[in-house]
Coordinates of C-alpha atoms and ligand atoms in Angstrom, one line a residue:
M1 CA -47.5 -40.5 -19.6
I2 CA -47.3 -39.7 -22.9
T3 CA -48.7 -42.7 -24.6
H4 CA -49.3 -41.6 -28.5
V5 CA -46.8 -43.2 -30.6
Q6 CA -46.1 -40.7 -33.7
A7 CA -42.8 -40.9 -32.3
A8 CA -42.2 -44.2 -33.5
R9 CA -40.6 -42.4 -36.9
L10 CA -37.3 -41.5 -35.9
A11 CA -37.0 -37.8 -35.7
R12 CA -34.1 -37.9 -38.2
D13 CA -35.9 -39.0 -40.5
G14 CA -38.7 -36.8 -40.0
G15 CA -40.2 -37.5 -36.9
E16 CA -41.5 -35.4 -34.2
P17 CA -38.4 -35.5 -31.5
A18 CA -38.7 -36.5 -28.9
F19 CA -37.8 -34.0 -26.3
P20 CA -38.3 -30.3 -28.6
A21 CA -37.5 -28.3 -25.5
M22 CA -37.0 -28.6 -21.7
E23 CA -40.9 -26.9 -20.2
G24 CA -39.7 -27.5 -15.9
K25 CA -38.0 -24.0 -15.1
P26 CA -34.4 -24.5 -13.1
Q27 CA -33.6 -22.3 -10.0
P28 CA -30.6 -21.2 -9.9
K29 CA -28.9 -23.1 -7.3
I30 CA -27.1 -20.3 -6.3
G31 CA -30.3 -17.5 -5.6
L32 CA -31.7 -15.3 -3.2
E33 CA -31.6 -17.2 -0.2
E34 CA -28.2 -17.9 0.0
F35 CA -27.8 -14.0 -0.8
L36 CA -29.9 -13.3 2.1
S37 CA -28.0 -16.1 4.1
I38 CA -24.7 -14.2 3.7
A39 CA -27.2 -11.1 4.3
E40 CA -27.7 -12.5 7.4
R41 CA -24.6 -13.2 8.4
F42 CA -23.4 -9.2 7.5
G43 CA -25.9 -9.1 11.1
F44 CA -28.3 -6.6 8.8
S45 CA -31.9 -6.9 11.0
D46 CA -34.9 -9.0 10.8
D47 CA -36.4 -5.0 9.1
A48 CA -33.4 -4.6 6.9
L49 CA -33.5 -8.0 5.5
A50 CA -36.9 -8.0 5.0
R51 CA -36.3 -4.7 2.7
L52 CA -33.5 -6.3 1.2
R53 CA -35.9 -9.2 -0.1
A54 CA -37.7 -7.3 -1.4
A55 CA -35.9 -5.6 -3.1
V56 CA -34.6 -8.3 -4.9
S57 CA -36.7 -11.2 -4.7
E58 CA -38.8 -9.8 -8.6
E59 CA -34.9 -10.4 -9.9
D60 CA -34.0 -13.0 -12.9
L61 CA -31.3 -15.2 -11.7
G62 CA -31.4 -17.2 -14.6
P63 CA -29.4 -20.2 -14.1
G64 CA -27.3 -18.1 -11.6
P65 CA -24.1 -17.0 -10.1
N66 CA -21.1 -19.2 -10.4
L67 CA -19.4 -19.1 -7.8
A68 CA -16.1 -21.2 -9.0
K69 CA -12.6 -18.8 -9.7
Y70 CA -12.5 -20.6 -12.6
A71 CA -15.0 -19.6 -15.7
T72 CA -15.2 -21.3 -19.4
S73 CA -14.3 -17.6 -20.7
Y74 CA -10.5 -17.1 -20.7
P75 CA -9.6 -14.9 -19.2
P76 CA -12.7 -16.0 -16.3
N77 CA -14.8 -13.2 -15.4
T78 CA -15.4 -14.0 -12.2
K79 CA -14.0 -11.9 -8.8
G80 CA -11.3 -14.4 -8.3
A81 CA -9.7 -12.7 -11.6
A82 CA -10.6 -9.4 -10.3
F83 CA -8.9 -9.9 -7.6
E84 CA -5.5 -10.6 -8.7
Q85 CA -5.7 -8.3 -11.6
K86 CA -6.5 -5.9 -8.4
A87 CA -3.0 -7.4 -6.0
R88 CA -1.2 -7.2 -9.7
E89 CA -1.9 -3.7 -9.7
L90 CA -1.5 -2.9 -6.0
F91 CA 1.7 -4.4 -6.0
G92 CA 3.1 -3.6 -9.3
V93 CA 4.3 -7.3 -10.3
P94 CA 2.9 -9.4 -13.8
Y95 CA 2.3 -12.2 -11.3
A96 CA -0.7 -13.3 -9.0
L97 CA -2.2 -16.2 -7.8
G98 CA -5.7 -16.4 -4.9
V99 CA -5.4 -19.6 -2.7
S100 CA -7.7 -20.2 0.0
S101 CA -5.3 -19.0 2.5
G102 CA -2.0 -16.9 3.5
T103 CA -0.7 -20.7 4.6
A104 CA -1.7 -22.2 1.5
A105 CA 0.1 -19.2 -0.1
L106 CA 3.3 -20.0 1.3
H107 CA 2.7 -24.0 0.3
C108 CA 2.5 -22.9 -2.9
A109 CA 5.9 -20.6 -2.8
M110 CA 8.0 -23.7 -1.1
I111 CA 6.6 -26.1 -4.3
A112 CA 7.6 -23.5 -7.0
A113 CA 10.8 -22.3 -5.0
G114 CA 12.1 -25.8 -5.6
V115 CA 11.0 -27.3 -1.9
G116 CA 11.5 -30.6 -1.1
P117 CA 13.2 -33.6 0.3
G118 CA 17.0 -32.6 1.3
T119 CA 16.5 -29.1 0.8
E120 CA 16.7 -26.4 4.1
V121 CA 15.2 -23.2 3.9
I122 CA 16.2 -20.0 6.4
V123 CA 13.2 -18.9 8.4
P124 CA 12.9 -16.2 10.4
A125 CA 13.3 -17.0 15.0
I126 CA 10.0 -15.1 15.5
G127 CA 6.9 -14.4 12.3
F128 CA 4.7 -17.4 12.5
Y129 CA 4.7 -21.2 12.6
A130 CA 3.3 -21.4 8.8
T131 CA 5.9 -20.1 7.4
A132 CA 8.8 -23.0 9.3
A133 CA 5.5 -25.6 8.5
M134 CA 4.7 -24.9 4.7
V135 CA 8.1 -26.2 4.3
V136 CA 8.4 -29.1 6.1
A137 CA 4.6 -29.3 4.0
A138 CA 7.0 -29.9 1.2
K139 CA 9.2 -32.6 2.5
G140 CA 12.1 -29.6 3.4
V141 CA 13.5 -28.8 6.4
P142 CA 13.2 -24.9 7.7
I143 CA 16.7 -23.0 9.9
F144 CA 15.8 -21.0 11.9
C145 CA 18.2 -17.5 12.0
D146 CA 17.7 -15.5 15.2
V147 CA 16.7 -11.6 14.6
D148 CA 17.9 -8.0 16.0
E149 CA 16.6 -4.9 17.3
S150 CA 14.1 -4.7 14.4
L151 CA 12.6 -8.6 15.2
H152 CA 13.6 -9.2 11.7
M153 CA 15.7 -12.0 10.8
D154 CA 18.7 -10.3 11.5
P155 CA 21.0 -10.1 8.0
H156 CA 24.1 -10.7 9.6
K157 CA 23.3 -13.4 10.2
V158 CA 21.6 -15.3 7.2
E159 CA 24.8 -16.2 5.4
A160 CA 26.0 -18.5 8.0
L161 CA 23.1 -20.6 7.6
I162 CA 23.9 -21.1 4.8
T163 CA 24.8 -24.9 3.6
P164 CA 23.9 -26.5 -0.2
R165 CA 21.0 -27.8 0.5
T166 CA 20.1 -24.3 1.2
V167 CA 17.1 -23.3 -1.8
A168 CA 16.0 -20.2 -0.4
I169 CA 15.8 -17.9 2.3
A170 CA 12.3 -16.6 3.4
P171 CA 12.0 -13.9 5.8
T172 CA 8.9 -12.8 7.1
H173 CA 7.2 -9.1 8.0
V174 CA 6.7 -9.0 11.4
M175 CA 3.3 -7.4 12.6
G176 CA 3.1 -4.2 11.0
S177 CA 6.6 -3.4 10.3
I178 CA 9.3 -4.1 7.3
C179 CA 12.1 -6.6 6.9
D180 CA 15.6 -5.3 5.9
L181 CA 16.0 -6.9 2.9
A182 CA 18.1 -5.5 0.4
P183 CA 21.2 -7.7 2.3
I184 CA 19.6 -10.6 2.4
V185 CA 18.2 -10.5 -1.7
E186 CA 21.8 -9.5 -2.1
I187 CA 23.6 -12.7 -0.5
A188 CA 20.5 -14.9 -1.9
R189 CA 22.0 -13.9 -5.8
R190 CA 25.2 -14.1 -5.0
H191 CA 24.4 -17.7 -3.5
G192 CA 21.6 -18.0 -5.9
L193 CA 19.1 -19.0 -3.9
L194 CA 14.9 -17.8 -4.0
V195 CA 13.6 -15.1 -1.2
I196 CA 10.7 -16.3 -0.4
E197 CA 8.5 -12.6 1.9
D198 CA 6.3 -13.6 4.1
C199 CA 4.0 -9.9 3.7
A200 CA 0.7 -11.9 5.9
Q201 CA 2.0 -10.0 9.0
S202 CA 2.8 -6.6 6.2
P203 CA 0.3 -6.1 3.2
G204 CA 0.1 -3.0 1.6
G205 CA 4.4 -1.9 3.6
S206 CA 6.6 -1.0 1.7
Y207 CA 10.9 -1.3 0.9
R208 CA 13.0 1.5 -0.4
G209 CA 9.4 2.0 -1.7
K210 CA 8.7 -0.9 -3.4
P211 CA 5.4 -2.3 -2.5
V212 CA 6.8 -6.0 0.2
G213 CA 6.7 -8.8 -1.8
S214 CA 7.5 -7.3 -4.9
V215 CA 10.8 -7.0 -3.5
G216 CA 12.2 -11.1 -3.1
D217 CA 11.3 -13.9 -5.8
L218 CA 8.0 -15.0 -4.5
G219 CA 5.5 -12.6 -1.9
C220 CA 3.4 -14.6 0.1
F221 CA -0.5 -13.0 1.4
S222 CA -2.8 -13.8 3.8
I223 CA -5.7 -12.0 3.3
S224 CA -8.3 -13.5 6.5
A225 CA -10.1 -11.6 8.9
Y226 CA -6.9 -11.6 11.6
K227 CA -5.0 -9.8 9.1
I228 CA -5.9 -5.8 8.1
I229 CA -8.1 -6.8 4.9
G230 CA -9.7 -10.0 4.1
G231 CA -12.9 -11.6 4.4
G232 CA -12.9 -14.8 5.7
E233 CA -10.3 -17.2 4.9
G234 CA -7.5 -15.9 1.5
G235 CA -4.1 -15.8 0.4
L236 CA -2.1 -14.6 -2.0
V237 CA 1.1 -15.3 -3.8
I238 CA 2.7 -12.4 -6.4
T239 CA 6.3 -12.9 -8.3
H240 CA 7.9 -10.9 -11.1
D241 CA 8.9 -14.7 -12.6
E242 CA 6.0 -16.7 -14.7
R243 CA 7.3 -20.2 -14.2
L244 CA 7.2 -19.5 -10.5
W245 CA 4.1 -18.5 -11.3
E246 CA 2.9 -21.2 -13.1
R247 CA 4.1 -24.1 -11.0
A248 CA 2.3 -22.0 -7.8
N249 CA -0.8 -22.0 -9.8
Q250 CA 0.0 -26.1 -10.6
F251 CA 0.2 -27.2 -6.8
A252 CA -3.1 -24.6 -6.1
E253 CA -5.1 -26.2 -9.2
A254 CA -3.8 -29.6 -9.9
G255 CA -6.5 -30.1 -11.9
G256 CA -5.5 -27.7 -14.7
L257 CA -8.1 -25.4 -14.8
W258 CA -5.6 -23.1 -14.3
R259 CA -4.3 -23.5 -17.9
R260 CA -5.6 -22.4 -20.7
D261 CA -5.4 -25.7 -22.6
R262 CA -5.9 -28.0 -20.0
F263 CA -4.7 -31.6 -21.1
A264 CA -1.4 -30.7 -23.3
P265 CA 1.5 -32.0 -22.4
P266 CA 4.3 -30.4 -20.5
R267 CA 6.1 -27.3 -22.1
Y268 CA 9.3 -28.0 -19.8
A269 CA 10.4 -29.5 -17.0
G270 CA 8.5 -28.9 -14.6
E271 CA 5.8 -27.6 -15.5
L272 CA 3.2 -29.9 -14.1
F273 CA 3.3 -32.7 -11.2
N274 CA 1.2 -33.8 -8.4
G275 CA -0.2 -30.8 -6.6
T276 CA -3.6 -30.3 -4.7
N277 CA -7.0 -27.8 -4.1
Y278 CA -5.8 -24.5 -2.9
R279 CA -7.8 -22.1 -5.2
M280 CA -9.5 -19.2 -3.5
S281 CA -13.2 -18.8 -2.8
E282 CA -15.6 -16.9 -5.7
L283 CA -17.6 -15.9 -2.2
E284 CA -14.0 -14.7 -0.2
A285 CA -12.5 -13.2 -3.4
A286 CA -16.1 -10.4 -3.7
V287 CA -14.6 -9.6 -0.5
D288 CA -11.0 -9.5 -0.8
V289 CA -11.2 -7.6 -3.8
I290 CA -12.7 -4.3 -2.3
Q291 CA -10.6 -5.3 0.8
L292 CA -7.2 -4.8 -1.8
T293 CA -9.0 -1.8 -2.6
K294 CA -9.2 -0.4 0.7
L295 CA -5.0 -1.2 1.7
A296 CA -3.7 2.0 1.0
G297 CA -6.1 3.8 3.2
I298 CA -5.5 1.7 6.2
V299 CA -1.7 1.4 6.1
Q300 CA -2.1 5.2 5.8
R301 CA -4.5 5.9 8.4
Y302 CA -2.2 3.2 10.9
H303 CA 1.1 5.1 9.2
A304 CA 0.2 8.6 11.1
V305 CA -1.0 7.6 13.8
K306 CA 2.1 5.8 14.6
F307 CA 4.1 8.4 13.9
R308 CA 2.3 11.2 15.1
I309 CA 3.1 9.1 18.6
L310 CA 6.7 8.2 17.6
E311 CA 7.3 11.6 17.1
Q312 CA 6.8 12.9 20.0
L313 CA 8.0 10.3 22.0
K314 CA 10.7 11.3 24.3
R315 CA 14.2 9.0 25.0
F316 CA 15.5 7.3 28.3
A317 CA 18.1 5.8 29.0
E318 CA 16.0 1.8 30.0
I319 CA 14.0 2.1 27.1
T320 CA 15.4 0.6 24.2
P321 CA 12.7 1.3 20.9
Q322 CA 12.3 -1.6 18.0
K323 CA 14.2 -0.2 15.4
L324 CA 12.3 0.7 12.3
N325 CA 14.2 -0.4 9.3
D326 CA 12.2 1.6 6.6
P327 CA 10.5 4.7 8.3
A328 CA 8.3 5.0 5.2
G329 CA 7.3 1.8 4.6
E330 CA 6.1 1.0 7.9
I331 CA 2.2 0.1 8.5
G332 CA 2.5 0.8 12.5
Y333 CA -0.8 -1.1 14.1
T334 CA 1.7 -1.8 16.6
L335 CA 4.2 0.3 18.7
R336 CA 7.0 -1.8 20.3
F337 CA 10.0 -1.1 22.6
Y338 CA 12.4 -3.1 24.9
P339 CA 12.4 -2.4 28.6
A340 CA 15.9 -3.2 30.0
T341 CA 14.3 -5.9 32.1
L342 CA 11.3 -7.5 32.7
E343 CA 10.2 -6.4 36.1
L344 CA 10.6 -3.1 34.8
A345 CA 8.1 -4.0 31.4
G346 CA 5.9 -5.5 33.9
K347 CA 5.2 -1.9 36.0
I348 CA 5.1 0.1 32.8
V349 CA 2.7 -2.2 30.7
E350 CA 0.4 -1.9 34.4
A351 CA 1.4 1.5 34.5
L352 CA -0.3 2.2 31.0
H353 CA -3.0 -0.4 31.3
A354 CA -4.3 2.6 34.0
E355 CA -4.1 4.8 31.5
G356 CA -6.2 3.4 29.0
I357 CA -3.4 2.1 26.6
R358 CA -3.4 -1.2 25.6
A359 CA -0.4 -3.1 25.9
G360 CA 1.0 -6.2 26.6
C361 CA 4.2 -8.2 27.6
H362 CA 4.8 -12.1 26.5
G363 CA 7.3 -12.4 29.1
L364 CA 4.8 -11.3 32.1
H365 CA 2.6 -14.8 31.8
P366 CA 5.1 -17.1 29.7
K367 CA 2.6 -19.3 27.4
P368 CA 3.2 -21.4 24.3
D369 CA 2.8 -19.1 21.2
W370 CA 3.5 -20.2 17.4
H371 CA 5.1 -16.1 16.7
I372 CA 8.6 -18.1 17.9
Y373 CA 10.4 -21.0 16.9
A374 CA 10.8 -22.6 20.0
D375 CA 7.4 -22.8 20.6
M376 CA 6.4 -24.1 17.1
F377 CA 5.7 -27.7 19.1
P378 CA 4.9 -29.3 15.8
I379 CA 8.4 -28.2 13.4
T380 CA 11.0 -28.5 17.1
L381 CA 9.7 -31.8 17.6
K382 CA 10.4 -32.7 13.6
T383 CA 6.9 -34.9 13.5
G384 CA 5.6 -35.6 10.5
T385 CA 2.5 -37.0 9.6
M386 CA 4.3 -40.3 10.3
P387 CA 6.7 -41.2 12.0
A388 CA 8.5 -42.4 8.2
D389 CA 7.0 -39.0 6.2
Q390 CA 9.7 -36.0 8.4
P391 CA 11.9 -34.5 6.3
F392 CA 14.7 -34.2 9.7
D393 CA 16.1 -38.0 8.6
L394 CA 14.9 -38.3 5.1
P395 CA 18.3 -40.6 4.0
L396 CA 18.3 -37.7 1.0
Y397 CA 18.9 -34.7 3.3
R398 CA 21.2 -37.2 6.3
E399 CA 23.1 -38.3 2.4
R400 CA 23.2 -34.5 2.1
G401 CA 25.5 -34.4 5.7
G402 CA 21.9 -32.8 6.6
H403 CA 21.4 -32.7 10.1
V404 CA 19.2 -30.5 12.5
E405 CA 18.3 -30.1 16.1
Y406 CA 15.1 -27.4 17.9
H407 CA 16.2 -26.5 20.9
R408 CA 15.4 -23.3 23.1
G409 CA 18.0 -21.1 23.0
Q410 CA 19.2 -21.5 19.6
C411 CA 18.6 -17.3 19.3
P412 CA 18.9 -16.1 21.9
V413 CA 18.2 -12.5 20.3
A414 CA 14.8 -13.9 20.0
D415 CA 14.3 -15.5 23.0
D416 CA 15.6 -12.2 25.0
L417 CA 14.2 -9.8 23.4
F418 CA 10.4 -11.5 23.0
A419 CA 9.2 -12.4 26.3
R420 CA 10.5 -8.3 27.0
M421 CA 9.0 -6.4 24.6
V422 CA 6.1 -4.2 25.1
S423 CA 4.0 -4.1 22.8
I424 CA 1.2 -1.2 22.0
S425 CA -1.7 -2.2 20.2
L426 CA -3.0 0.7 17.8
N427 CA -6.3 1.7 16.7
Q428 CA -6.2 2.9 12.6
W429 CA -9.3 4.6 13.1
Y430 CA -7.7 7.4 15.9
T431 CA -7.8 10.6 15.7
L432 CA -5.3 12.8 15.9
R433 CA -6.3 14.4 20.1
D434 CA -6.2 10.2 20.7
A435 CA -3.1 10.3 19.0
D436 CA -1.7 12.8 21.7
R437 CA -3.3 10.9 24.0
I438 CA -1.8 7.9 23.6
A439 CA 1.9 9.8 23.3
L440 CA 1.5 12.1 27.4
G441 CA 0.6 8.4 28.8
I442 CA 3.3 6.7 27.1
N443 CA 6.0 10.0 28.5
K444 CA 4.4 10.2 31.6
V445 CA 4.8 5.7 32.8
L446 CA 7.9 5.4 31.3
A447 CA 9.6 9.5 33.2
A448 CA 7.5 7.5 36.4
Y449 CA 10.1 4.8 35.5
C450 CA 13.2 5.9 33.6
T451 CA 15.8 8.3 33.1
P452 CA 15.5 10.9 30.6
S453 CA 18.7 10.6 27.9
A454 CA 19.2 12.5 25.2
A455 CA 22.1 9.6 24.7
A456 CA 19.5 7.0 24.8
P457 CA 18.4 5.5 21.0
G458 CA 15.2 7.8 19.6
W459 CA 12.2 6.5 18.5
L460 CA 12.9 8.2 14.9
Ligands
PLP501 C1 3.4 -14.1 9.4 C2 2.4 -15.4 9.1 N1 2.4 -15.9 8.1 C3 1.2 -16.6 7.3 C4 -0.3 -16.9 8.4 C5 -1.1 -18.2 8.1 O1 -1.8 -17.2 7.4 P1 -3.6 -17.7 7.2 O2 -4.0 -17.8 8.3 O3 -4.4 -17.0 6.0 O4 -3.1 -19.4 6.9 C6 0.1 -16.0 9.5 C7 -1.1 -16.5 9.9 O5 -0.8 -15.6 11.2 C8 0.7 -15.4 9.3 O6 0.7 -14.2 10.4

């Protein structure tokens, strides 16, 4: 304890300062142990971890790294900022926003696009529940559009679903394939609607030479463990439009850290509103910025494998291959076709398994699946977080003439194709010989159960 009273004279009057400097040596908040914990999560052996510890324990980490997306400098020198920069370059857009998940990306995009009470968004019958769910989370009403033989939103069926309440069309690029965007964008432009592309299942694919996500008004990606790129949980929104980007930011970072002048009054109506925190974690960004650099190679490998196989497949009267809207832009981590009947699909899947080829058909063992509209129960049951908090019966929606019912059978093409399609999972690391053996196996199985026919639809 300090007892002498030299401090009686105030430092401002020339006395000795009471606390000239801190003596204690702070340890970084995030340091070696956290770093090693990550290394441990990677599965390094005890020996490798010990060597790593020895190698890095002498490093002076100072106050330690800041693992937040926003830093005090502008632009922030963070992995989150680097991730967004890389996304802008890769997808050829001026604006990108890293967020905490693909679902968060969709939520931000819906809000940015003006989805809210009394509005509707057209979503595909096949895709993933999150797209329709985020319409509801924004207090809008999803309207399901049936698909065609590409498994994507059928452009011919979109226009009939447009009402005075519609604000956006949100097509999904399904399972490594590409949606036919041109007619959808054309319809949207004619009706003054926005297009929100859900690219979670097809990142790195392209439509008529442009990266998916950059064709419509907003592109949403999941960069997660379950997708072809991603670490744990991450997401991305891209756009050409500064205001859409600002509104997406405002929703994702309601604390205002995204703004250069955090507390400045709104510059225009619609810039500031109550949002939430969907910030991308800096740890995730550190992984995902690298994952983005790997995307082109991953897509190129999948594409090469799929087309090597497709080029060798024979035509059969009972087999309709999935229609590819843009073969050049296809990723191709699955290969799909529709046997004429479910019974035939069953025989084909069984025989493919015996050949060693991983194939599945949903209709053989039907169980709820959130990739098809009729099974998206929280939507079809029209529930909210509370009875009064669901957009389907809001007075505003009713006043605008809105009324929606959901039931199996309302998108019959989706029901039918989803049940009998055979999906074969491909691997980007297949060698040419692997691909050739798969092609051989598929041809062998189809020839055993189907009728060769030059008039049957081709694979390419
Ligand atoms: C088409 C589609 N949209 C959105 C999502 C949601 O992404 P996340 O799991 O990152 O929230 C997924 C994830 O499966 C998806 O497939």
